[in-house]
PDB file of C-alpha atoms and ligand atoms in Angstrom:
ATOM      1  CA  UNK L 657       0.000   0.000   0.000  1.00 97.00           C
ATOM      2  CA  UNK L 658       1.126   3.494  -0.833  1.00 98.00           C
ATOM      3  CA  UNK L 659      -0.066   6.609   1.256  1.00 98.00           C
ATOM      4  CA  UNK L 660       0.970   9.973   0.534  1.00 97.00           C
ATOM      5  CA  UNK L 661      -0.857  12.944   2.833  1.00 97.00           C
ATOM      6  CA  UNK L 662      -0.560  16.821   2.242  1.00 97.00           C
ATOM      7  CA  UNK L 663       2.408  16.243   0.035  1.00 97.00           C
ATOM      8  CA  UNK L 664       3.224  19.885  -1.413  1.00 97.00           C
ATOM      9  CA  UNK L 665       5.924  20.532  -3.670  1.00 97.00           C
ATOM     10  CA  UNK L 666       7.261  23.725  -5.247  1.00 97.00           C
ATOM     11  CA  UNK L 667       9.741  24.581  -7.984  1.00 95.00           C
ATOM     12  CA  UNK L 668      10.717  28.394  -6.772  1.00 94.00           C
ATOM     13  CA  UNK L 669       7.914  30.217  -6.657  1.00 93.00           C
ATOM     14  CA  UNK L 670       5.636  27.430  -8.676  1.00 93.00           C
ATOM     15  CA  UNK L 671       3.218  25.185  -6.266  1.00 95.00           C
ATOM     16  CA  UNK L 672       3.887  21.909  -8.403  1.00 97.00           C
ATOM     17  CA  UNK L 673       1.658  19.956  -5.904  1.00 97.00           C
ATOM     18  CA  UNK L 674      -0.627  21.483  -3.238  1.00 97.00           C
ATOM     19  CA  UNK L 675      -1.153  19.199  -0.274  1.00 96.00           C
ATOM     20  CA  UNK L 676      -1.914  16.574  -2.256  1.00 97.00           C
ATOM     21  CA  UNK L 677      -3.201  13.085  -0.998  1.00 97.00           C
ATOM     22  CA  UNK L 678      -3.380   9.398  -1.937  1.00 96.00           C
ATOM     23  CA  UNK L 679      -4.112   5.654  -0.910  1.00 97.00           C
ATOM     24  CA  UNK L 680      -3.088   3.289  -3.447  1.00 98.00           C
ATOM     25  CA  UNK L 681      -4.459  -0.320  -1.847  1.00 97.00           C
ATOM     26  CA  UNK L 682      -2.449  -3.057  -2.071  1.00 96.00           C
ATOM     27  CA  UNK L 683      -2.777  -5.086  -4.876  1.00 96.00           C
ATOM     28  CA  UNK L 684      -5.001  -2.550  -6.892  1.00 97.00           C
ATOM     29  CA  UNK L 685      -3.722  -0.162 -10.328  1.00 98.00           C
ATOM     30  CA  UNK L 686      -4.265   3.595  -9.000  1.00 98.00           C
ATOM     31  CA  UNK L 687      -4.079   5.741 -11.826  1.00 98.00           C
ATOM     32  CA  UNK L 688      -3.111   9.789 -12.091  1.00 98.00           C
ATOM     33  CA  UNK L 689      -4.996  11.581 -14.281  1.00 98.00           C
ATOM     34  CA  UNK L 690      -4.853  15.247 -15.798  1.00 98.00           C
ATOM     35  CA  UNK L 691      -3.678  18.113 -18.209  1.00 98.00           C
ATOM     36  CA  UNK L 692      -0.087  18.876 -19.043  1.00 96.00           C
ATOM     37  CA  UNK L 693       1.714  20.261 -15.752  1.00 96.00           C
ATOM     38  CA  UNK L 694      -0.760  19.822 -12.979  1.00 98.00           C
ATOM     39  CA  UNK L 695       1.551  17.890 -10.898  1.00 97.00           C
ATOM     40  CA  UNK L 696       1.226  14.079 -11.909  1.00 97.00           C
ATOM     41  CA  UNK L 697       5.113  13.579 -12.196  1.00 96.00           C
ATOM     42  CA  UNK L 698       6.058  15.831  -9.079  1.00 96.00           C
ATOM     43  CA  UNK L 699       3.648  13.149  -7.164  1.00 97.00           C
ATOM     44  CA  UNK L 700       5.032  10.658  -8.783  1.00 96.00           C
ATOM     45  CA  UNK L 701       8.884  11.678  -8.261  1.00 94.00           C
ATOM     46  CA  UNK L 702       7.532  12.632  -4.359  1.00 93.00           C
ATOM     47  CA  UNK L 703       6.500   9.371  -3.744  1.00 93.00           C
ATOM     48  CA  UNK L 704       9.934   7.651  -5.227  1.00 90.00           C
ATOM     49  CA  UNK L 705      11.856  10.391  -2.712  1.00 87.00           C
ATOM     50  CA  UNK L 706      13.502  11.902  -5.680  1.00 88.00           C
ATOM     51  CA  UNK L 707      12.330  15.403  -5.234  1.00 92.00           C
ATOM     52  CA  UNK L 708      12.436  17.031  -2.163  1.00 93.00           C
ATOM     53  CA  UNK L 709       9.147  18.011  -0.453  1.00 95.00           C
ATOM     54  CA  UNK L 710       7.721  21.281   1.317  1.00 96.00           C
ATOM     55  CA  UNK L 711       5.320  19.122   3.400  1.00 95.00           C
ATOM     56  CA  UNK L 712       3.442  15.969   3.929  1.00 96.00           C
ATOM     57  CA  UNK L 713       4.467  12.236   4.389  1.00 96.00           C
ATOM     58  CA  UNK L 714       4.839   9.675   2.675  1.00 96.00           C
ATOM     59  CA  UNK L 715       4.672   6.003   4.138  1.00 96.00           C
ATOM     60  CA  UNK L 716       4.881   2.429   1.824  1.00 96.00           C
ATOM     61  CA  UNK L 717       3.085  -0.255   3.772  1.00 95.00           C
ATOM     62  CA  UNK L 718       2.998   1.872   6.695  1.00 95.00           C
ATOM     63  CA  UNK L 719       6.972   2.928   6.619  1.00 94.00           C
ATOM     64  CA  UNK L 720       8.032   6.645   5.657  1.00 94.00           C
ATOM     65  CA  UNK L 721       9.781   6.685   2.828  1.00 92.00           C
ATOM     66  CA  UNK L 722      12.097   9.237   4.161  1.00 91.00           C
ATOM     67  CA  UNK L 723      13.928   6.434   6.823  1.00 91.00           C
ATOM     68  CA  UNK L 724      14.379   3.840   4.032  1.00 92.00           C
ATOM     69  CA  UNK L 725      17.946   3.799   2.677  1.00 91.00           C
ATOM     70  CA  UNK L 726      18.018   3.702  -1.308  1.00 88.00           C
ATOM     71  CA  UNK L 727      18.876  -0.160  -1.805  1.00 89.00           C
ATOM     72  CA  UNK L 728      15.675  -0.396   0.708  1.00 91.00           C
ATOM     73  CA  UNK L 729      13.623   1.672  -1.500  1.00 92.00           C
ATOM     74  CA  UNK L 730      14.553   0.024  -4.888  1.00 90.00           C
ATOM     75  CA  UNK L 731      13.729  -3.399  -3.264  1.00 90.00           C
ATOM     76  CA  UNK L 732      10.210  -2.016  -2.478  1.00 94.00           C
ATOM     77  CA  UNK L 733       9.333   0.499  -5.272  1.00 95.00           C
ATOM     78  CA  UNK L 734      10.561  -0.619  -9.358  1.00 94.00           C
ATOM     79  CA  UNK L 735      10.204   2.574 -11.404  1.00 93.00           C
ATOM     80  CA  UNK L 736       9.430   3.043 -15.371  1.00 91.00           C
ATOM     81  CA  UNK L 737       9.880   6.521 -16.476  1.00 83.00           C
ATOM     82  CA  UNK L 738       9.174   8.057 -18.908  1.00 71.00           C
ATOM     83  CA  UNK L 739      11.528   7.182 -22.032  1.00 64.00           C
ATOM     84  CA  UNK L 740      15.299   7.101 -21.050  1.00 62.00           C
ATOM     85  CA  UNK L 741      17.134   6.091 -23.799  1.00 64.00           C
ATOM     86  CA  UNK L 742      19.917   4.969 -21.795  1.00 67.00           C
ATOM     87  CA  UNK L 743      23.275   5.813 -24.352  1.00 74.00           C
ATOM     88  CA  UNK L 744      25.018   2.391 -22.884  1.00 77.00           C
ATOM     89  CA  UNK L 745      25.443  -0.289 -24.947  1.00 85.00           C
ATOM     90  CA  UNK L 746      23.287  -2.275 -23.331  1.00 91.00           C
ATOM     91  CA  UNK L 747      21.484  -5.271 -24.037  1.00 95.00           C
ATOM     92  CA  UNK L 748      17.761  -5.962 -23.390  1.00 96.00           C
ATOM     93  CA  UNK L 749      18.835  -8.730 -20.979  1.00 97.00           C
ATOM     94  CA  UNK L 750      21.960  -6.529 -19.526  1.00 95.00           C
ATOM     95  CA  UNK L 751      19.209  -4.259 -18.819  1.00 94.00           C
ATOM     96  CA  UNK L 752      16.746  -6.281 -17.170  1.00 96.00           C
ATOM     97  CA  UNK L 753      19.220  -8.220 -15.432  1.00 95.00           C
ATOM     98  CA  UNK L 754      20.118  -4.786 -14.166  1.00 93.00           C
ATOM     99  CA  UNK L 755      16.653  -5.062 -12.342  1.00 94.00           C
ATOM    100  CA  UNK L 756      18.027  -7.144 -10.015  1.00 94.00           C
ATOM    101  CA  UNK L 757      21.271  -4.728  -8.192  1.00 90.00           C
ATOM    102  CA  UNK L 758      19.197  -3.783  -5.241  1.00 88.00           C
ATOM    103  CA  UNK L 759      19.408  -7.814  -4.564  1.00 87.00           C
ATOM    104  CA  UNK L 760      23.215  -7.805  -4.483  1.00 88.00           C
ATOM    105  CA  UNK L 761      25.165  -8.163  -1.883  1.00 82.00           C
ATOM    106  CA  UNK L 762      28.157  -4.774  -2.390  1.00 76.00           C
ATOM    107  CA  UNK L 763      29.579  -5.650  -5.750  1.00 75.00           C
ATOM    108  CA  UNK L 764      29.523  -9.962  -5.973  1.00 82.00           C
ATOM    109  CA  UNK L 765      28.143 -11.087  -9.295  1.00 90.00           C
ATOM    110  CA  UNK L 766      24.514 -11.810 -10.574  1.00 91.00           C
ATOM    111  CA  UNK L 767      23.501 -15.070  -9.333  1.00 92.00           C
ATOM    112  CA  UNK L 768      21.632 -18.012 -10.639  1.00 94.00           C
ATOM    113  CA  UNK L 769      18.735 -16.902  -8.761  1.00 94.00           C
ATOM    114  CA  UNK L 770      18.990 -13.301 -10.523  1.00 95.00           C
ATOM    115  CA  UNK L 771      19.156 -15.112 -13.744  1.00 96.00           C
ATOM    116  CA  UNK L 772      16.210 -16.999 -13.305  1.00 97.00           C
ATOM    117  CA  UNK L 773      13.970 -13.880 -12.679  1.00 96.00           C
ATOM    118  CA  UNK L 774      15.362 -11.641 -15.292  1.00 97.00           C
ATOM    119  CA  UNK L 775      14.870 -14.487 -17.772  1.00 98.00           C
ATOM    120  CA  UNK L 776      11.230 -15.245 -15.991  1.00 96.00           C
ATOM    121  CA  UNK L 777      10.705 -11.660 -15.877  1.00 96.00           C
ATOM    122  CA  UNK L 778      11.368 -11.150 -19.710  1.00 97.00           C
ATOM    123  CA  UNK L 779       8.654 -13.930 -20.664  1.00 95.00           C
ATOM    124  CA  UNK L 780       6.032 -12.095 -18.649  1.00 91.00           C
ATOM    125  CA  UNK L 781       6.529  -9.100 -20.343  1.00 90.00           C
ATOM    126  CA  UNK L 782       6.626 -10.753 -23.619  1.00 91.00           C
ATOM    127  CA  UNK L 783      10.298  -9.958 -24.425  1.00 95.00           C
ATOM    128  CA  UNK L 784      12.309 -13.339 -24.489  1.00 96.00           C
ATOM    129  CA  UNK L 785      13.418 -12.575 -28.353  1.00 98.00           C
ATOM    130  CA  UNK L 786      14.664  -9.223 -27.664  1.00 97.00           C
ATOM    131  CA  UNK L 787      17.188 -10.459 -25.448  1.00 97.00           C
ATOM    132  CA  UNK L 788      20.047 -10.431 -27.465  1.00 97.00           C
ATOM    133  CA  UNK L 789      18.875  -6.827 -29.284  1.00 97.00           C
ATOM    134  CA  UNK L 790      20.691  -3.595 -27.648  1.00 94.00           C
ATOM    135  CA  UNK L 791      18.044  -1.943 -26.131  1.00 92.00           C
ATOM    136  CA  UNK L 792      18.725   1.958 -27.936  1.00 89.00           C
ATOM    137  CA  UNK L 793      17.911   0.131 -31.293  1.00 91.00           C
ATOM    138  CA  UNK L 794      14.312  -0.961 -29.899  1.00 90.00           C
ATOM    139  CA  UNK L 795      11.034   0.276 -30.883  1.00 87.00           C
ATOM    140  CA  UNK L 796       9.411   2.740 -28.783  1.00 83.00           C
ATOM    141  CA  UNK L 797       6.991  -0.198 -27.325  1.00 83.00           C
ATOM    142  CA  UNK L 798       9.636  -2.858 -27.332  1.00 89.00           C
ATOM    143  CA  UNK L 799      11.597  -0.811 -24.746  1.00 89.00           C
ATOM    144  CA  UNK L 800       8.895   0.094 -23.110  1.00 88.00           C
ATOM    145  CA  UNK L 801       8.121  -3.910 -22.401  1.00 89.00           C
ATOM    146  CA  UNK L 802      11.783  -4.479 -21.212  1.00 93.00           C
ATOM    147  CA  UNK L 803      11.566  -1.789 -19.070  1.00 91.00           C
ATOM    148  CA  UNK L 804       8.560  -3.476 -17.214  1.00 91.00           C
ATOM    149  CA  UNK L 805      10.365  -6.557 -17.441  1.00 94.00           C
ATOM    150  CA  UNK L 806      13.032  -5.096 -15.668  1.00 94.00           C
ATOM    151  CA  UNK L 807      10.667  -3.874 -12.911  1.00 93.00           C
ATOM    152  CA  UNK L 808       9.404  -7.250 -12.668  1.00 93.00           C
ATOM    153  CA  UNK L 809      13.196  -8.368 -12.121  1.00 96.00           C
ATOM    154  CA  UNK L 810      13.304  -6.773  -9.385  1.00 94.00           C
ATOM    155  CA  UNK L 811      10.592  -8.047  -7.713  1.00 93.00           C
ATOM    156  CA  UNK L 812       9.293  -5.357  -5.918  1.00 93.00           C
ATOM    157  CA  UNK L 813       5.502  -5.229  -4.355  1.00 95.00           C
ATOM    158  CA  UNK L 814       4.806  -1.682  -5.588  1.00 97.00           C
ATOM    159  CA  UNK L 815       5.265  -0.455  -9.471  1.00 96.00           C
ATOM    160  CA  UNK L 816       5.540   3.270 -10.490  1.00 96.00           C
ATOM    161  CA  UNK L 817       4.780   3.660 -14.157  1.00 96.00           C
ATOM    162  CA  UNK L 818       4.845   7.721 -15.805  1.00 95.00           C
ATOM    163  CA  UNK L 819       2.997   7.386 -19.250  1.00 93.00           C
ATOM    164  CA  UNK L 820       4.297   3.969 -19.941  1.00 92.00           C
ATOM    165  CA  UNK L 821       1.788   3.940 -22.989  1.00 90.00           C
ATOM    166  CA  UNK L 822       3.145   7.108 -24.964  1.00 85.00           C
ATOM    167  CA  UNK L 823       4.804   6.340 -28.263  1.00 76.00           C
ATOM    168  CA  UNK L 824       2.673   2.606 -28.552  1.00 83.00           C
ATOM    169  CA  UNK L 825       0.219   2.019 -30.816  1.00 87.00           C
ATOM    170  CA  UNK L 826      -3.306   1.117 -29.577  1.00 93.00           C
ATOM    171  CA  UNK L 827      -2.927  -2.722 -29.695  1.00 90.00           C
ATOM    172  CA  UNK L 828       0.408  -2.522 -27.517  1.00 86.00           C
ATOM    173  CA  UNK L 829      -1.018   0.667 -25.189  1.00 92.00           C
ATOM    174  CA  UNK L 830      -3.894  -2.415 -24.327  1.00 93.00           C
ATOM    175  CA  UNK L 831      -1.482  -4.780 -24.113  1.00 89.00           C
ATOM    176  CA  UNK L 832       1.204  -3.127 -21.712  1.00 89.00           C
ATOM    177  CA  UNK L 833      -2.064  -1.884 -19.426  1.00 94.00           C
ATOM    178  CA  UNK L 834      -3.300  -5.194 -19.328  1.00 94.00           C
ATOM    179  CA  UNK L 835      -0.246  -6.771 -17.760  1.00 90.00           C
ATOM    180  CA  UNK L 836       0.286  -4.141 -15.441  1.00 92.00           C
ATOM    181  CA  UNK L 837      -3.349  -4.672 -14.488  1.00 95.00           C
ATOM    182  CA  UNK L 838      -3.196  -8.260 -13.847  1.00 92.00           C
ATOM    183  CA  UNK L 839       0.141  -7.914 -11.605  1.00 91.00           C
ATOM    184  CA  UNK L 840      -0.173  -8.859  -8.078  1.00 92.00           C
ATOM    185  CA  UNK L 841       1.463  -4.918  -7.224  1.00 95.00           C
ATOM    186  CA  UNK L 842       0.392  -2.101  -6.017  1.00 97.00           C
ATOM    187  CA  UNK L 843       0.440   0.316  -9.329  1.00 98.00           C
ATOM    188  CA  UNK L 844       0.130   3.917  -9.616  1.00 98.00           C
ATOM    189  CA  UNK L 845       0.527   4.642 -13.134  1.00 98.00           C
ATOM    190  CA  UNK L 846      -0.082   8.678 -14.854  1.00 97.00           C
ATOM    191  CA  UNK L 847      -1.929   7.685 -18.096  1.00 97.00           C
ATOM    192  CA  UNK L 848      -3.021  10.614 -20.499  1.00 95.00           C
ATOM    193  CA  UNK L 849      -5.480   8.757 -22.214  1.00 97.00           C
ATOM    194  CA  UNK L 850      -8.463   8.740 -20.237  1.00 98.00           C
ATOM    195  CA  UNK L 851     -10.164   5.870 -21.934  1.00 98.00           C
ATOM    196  CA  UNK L 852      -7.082   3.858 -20.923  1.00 98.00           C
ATOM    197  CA  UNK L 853      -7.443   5.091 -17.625  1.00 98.00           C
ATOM    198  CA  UNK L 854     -10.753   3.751 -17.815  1.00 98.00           C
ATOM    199  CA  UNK L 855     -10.592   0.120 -19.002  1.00 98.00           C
ATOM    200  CA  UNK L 856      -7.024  -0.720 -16.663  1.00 98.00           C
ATOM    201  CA  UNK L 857      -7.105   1.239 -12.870  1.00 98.00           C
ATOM    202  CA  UNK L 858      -9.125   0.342 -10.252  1.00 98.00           C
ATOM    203  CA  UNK L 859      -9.069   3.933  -8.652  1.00 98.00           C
ATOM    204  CA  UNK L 860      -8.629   7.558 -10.624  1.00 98.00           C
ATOM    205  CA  UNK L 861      -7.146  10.553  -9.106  1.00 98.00           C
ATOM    206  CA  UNK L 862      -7.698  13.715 -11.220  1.00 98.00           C
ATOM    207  CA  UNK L 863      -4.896  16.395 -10.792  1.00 98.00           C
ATOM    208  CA  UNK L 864      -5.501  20.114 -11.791  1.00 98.00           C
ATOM    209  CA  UNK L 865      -2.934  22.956 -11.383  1.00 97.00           C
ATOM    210  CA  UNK L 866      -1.597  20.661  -8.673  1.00 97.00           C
ATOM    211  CA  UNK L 867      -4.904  20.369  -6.492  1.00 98.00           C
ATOM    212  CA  UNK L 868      -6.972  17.006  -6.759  1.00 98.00           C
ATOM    213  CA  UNK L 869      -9.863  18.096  -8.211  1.00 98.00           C
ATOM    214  CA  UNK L 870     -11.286  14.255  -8.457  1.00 98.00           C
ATOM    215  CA  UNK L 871     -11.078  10.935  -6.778  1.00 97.00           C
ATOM    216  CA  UNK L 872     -12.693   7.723  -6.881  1.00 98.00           C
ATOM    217  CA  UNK L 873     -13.325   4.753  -9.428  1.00 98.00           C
ATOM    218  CA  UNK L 874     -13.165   5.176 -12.873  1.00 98.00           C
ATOM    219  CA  UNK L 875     -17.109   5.371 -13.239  1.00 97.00           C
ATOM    220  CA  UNK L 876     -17.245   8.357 -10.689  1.00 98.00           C
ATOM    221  CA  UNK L 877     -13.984  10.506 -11.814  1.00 98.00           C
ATOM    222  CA  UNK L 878     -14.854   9.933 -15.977  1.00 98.00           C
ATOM    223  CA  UNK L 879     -18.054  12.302 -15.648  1.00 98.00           C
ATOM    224  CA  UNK L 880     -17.757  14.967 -18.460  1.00 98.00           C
ATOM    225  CA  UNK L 881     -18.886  17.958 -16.006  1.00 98.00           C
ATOM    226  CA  UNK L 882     -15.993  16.735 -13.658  1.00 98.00           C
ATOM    227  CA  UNK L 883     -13.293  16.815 -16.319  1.00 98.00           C
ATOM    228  CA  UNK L 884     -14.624  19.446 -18.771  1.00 98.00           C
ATOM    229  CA  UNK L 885     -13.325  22.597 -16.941  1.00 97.00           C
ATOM    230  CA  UNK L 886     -10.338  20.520 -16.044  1.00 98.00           C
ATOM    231  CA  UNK L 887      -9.415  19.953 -19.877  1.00 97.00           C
ATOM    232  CA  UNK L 888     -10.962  22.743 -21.126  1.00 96.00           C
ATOM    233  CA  UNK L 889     -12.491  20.788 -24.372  1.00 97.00           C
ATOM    234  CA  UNK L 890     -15.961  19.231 -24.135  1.00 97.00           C
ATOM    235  CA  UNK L 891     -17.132  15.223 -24.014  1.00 98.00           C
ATOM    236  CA  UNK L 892     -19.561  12.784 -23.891  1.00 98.00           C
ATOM    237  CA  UNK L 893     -19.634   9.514 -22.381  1.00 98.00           C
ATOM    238  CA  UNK L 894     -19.962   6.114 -23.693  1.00 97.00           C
ATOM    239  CA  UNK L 895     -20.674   3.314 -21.670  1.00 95.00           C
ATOM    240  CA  UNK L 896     -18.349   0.095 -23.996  1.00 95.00           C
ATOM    241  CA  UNK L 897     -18.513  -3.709 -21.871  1.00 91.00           C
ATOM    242  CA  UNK L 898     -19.701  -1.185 -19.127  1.00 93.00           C
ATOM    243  CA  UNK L 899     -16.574   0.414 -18.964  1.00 97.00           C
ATOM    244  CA  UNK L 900     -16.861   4.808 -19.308  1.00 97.00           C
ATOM    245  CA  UNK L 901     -15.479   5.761 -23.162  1.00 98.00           C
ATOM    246  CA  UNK L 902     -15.314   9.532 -23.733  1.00 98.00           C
ATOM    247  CA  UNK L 903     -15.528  11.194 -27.048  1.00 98.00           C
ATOM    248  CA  UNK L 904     -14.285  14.697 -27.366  1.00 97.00           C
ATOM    249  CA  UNK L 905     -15.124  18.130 -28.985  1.00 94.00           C
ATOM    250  CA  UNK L 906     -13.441  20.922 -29.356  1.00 89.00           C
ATOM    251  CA  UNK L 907     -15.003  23.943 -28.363  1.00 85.00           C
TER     252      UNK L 907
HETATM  253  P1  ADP F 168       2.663  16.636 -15.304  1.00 90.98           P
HETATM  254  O1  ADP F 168       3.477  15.408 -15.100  1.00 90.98           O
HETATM  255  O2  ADP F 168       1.268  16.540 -14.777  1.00 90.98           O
HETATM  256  O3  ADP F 168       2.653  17.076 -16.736  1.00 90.98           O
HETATM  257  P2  ADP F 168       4.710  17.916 -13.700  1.00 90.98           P
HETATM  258  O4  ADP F 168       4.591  17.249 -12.385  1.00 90.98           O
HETATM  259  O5  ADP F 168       5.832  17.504 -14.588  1.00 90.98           O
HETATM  260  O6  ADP F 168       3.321  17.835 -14.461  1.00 90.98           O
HETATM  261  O7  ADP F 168       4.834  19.491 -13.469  1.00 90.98           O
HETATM  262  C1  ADP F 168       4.019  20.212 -12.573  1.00 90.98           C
HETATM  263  C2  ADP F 168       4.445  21.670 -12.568  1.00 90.98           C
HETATM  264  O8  ADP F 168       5.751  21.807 -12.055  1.00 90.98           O
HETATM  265  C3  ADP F 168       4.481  22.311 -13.953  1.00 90.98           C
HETATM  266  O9  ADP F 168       4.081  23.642 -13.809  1.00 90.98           O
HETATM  267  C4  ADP F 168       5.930  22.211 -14.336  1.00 90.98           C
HETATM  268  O10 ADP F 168       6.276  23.242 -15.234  1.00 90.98           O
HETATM  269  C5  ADP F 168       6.623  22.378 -13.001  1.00 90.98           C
HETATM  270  N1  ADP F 168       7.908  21.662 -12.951  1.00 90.98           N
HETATM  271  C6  ADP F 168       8.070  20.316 -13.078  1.00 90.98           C
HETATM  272  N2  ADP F 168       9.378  19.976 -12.922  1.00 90.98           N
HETATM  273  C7  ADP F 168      10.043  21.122 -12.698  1.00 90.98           C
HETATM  274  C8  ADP F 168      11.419  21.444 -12.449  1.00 90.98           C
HETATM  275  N3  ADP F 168      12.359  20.485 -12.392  1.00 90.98           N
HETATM  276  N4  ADP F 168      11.735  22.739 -12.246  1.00 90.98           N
HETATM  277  C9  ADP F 168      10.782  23.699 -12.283  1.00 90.98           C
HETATM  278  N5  ADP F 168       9.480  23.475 -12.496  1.00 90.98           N
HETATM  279  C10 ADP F 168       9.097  22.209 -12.703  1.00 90.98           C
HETATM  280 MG1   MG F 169       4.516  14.208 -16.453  1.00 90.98          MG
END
């Protein structure tokens, strides 16, 4: 479980995040939702400890963030950012194996045992042929999957995921959601596509110029009066398999 309370963050003068919070439950996808700069990476970056707060706490499974040493926090929280093209010559297994450094002991070697979950970890994400591929030459959505993979190498109970969908096309947007879905971790994922938002988290939190302006399950947050003023473009909603669709017009 993930709990963030009053978290406020500022860049200078700019309130990035205003007392902002959160309960992602254990074993359930929590997904951040809204327009360009309202805060959904600062709360993101907040809850990894990698920006430094004003105010509030954060606590994973009850323990503040703050006390946990790095190698602590990488064992607890995997991370996939946004796209990092990395500039290494890296393979895709050199990089998912890399998953598995907060399991070291100081410098000795990858074990069997690290093996055996980087290689399990790149069939779950459906990227045992890229293996041997360097991971700069990938497609957009092929590195996207190895960087899951290598969260899943690491084992860790809770996933942080910033727009892992950009740059996919539709079938592999669905297909990346839906095996972050069905993990047994506690997610929060930002997702800019609402309808994706939708269909793959079990909880919505809407962020607007850093205040949450929404909160709840998909079928309360999606209402187009809610999100409207937030976007500034108007909608109508769709009910598909009883999941909320929204279709937009621009004013
Ligand atoms: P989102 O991920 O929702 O697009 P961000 O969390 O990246 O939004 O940004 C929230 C606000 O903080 C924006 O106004 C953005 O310009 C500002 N901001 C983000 N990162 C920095 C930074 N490193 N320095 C200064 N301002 C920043
Ligand atoms: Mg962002």
């Amino acid at each position: 479980m993930i709990t963030a309370e009053g978290v406020t963050v500022r860049y200078g003068r700019t309130v990035a995040l205003d007392a902002a919070d959160l309960i992602a439950h254990t074993g359930t996808t929590f997904g951040l939702i809204g327009p360009n700069g309202s805060g959904k990476s600062t709360l993101l970056r907040s809850i990894l400890g990698a920006v430094r707060r004003a105010g509030g706490r954060v606590e994973i499974d009850g323990q503040p963030v703050d006390g946990l040493t790095a190698r602590q926090r990488a064992q607890r929280l995997a991370v996939v950012a946004q796209e990092e093209p990395s500039g290494l010559p890296l393979t895709a297994w050199d990089s998912v194996l890399l998953g598995r450094s907060p399991r070291l002991s100081g410098w000795s070697r990858y074990r069997a045992v690290d093996e055996a979950a980087a290689s399990d970890a790149m069939t779950r994400a459906g990227v045992d042929h890229l293996a041997h591929r360097h991971v700069d030459e990938l497609s957009g959505g092929e590195r996207q999957r190895v960087l899951i993979a290598r969260a899943l190498a690491q084992e860790a109970t809770h996933l942080l995921l910033d727009e892992p969908t950009n740059h996919l096309d539709v079938r592999y947007q669905h297909d990346i959601l839906s095996l972050v879905h069905g993990l047994p971790l506690t997610t929060i994922v930002v997702l800019h596509d609402l309808n994706l938002a939708a269909r793959y988290c079990d909880e919505l939190m809407l962020l607007d110029a850093g205040n949450v302006a929404a909160r709840g399950t998909p079928h309360d947050v999606l209402v187009p009066e809610t999100l409207e003023p937030v976007y500034g473009i108007d909608m109508r909603r769709i009910d598909l398999d009883g999941v909320p669709q929204l279709v937009f017009r621009p004013r």
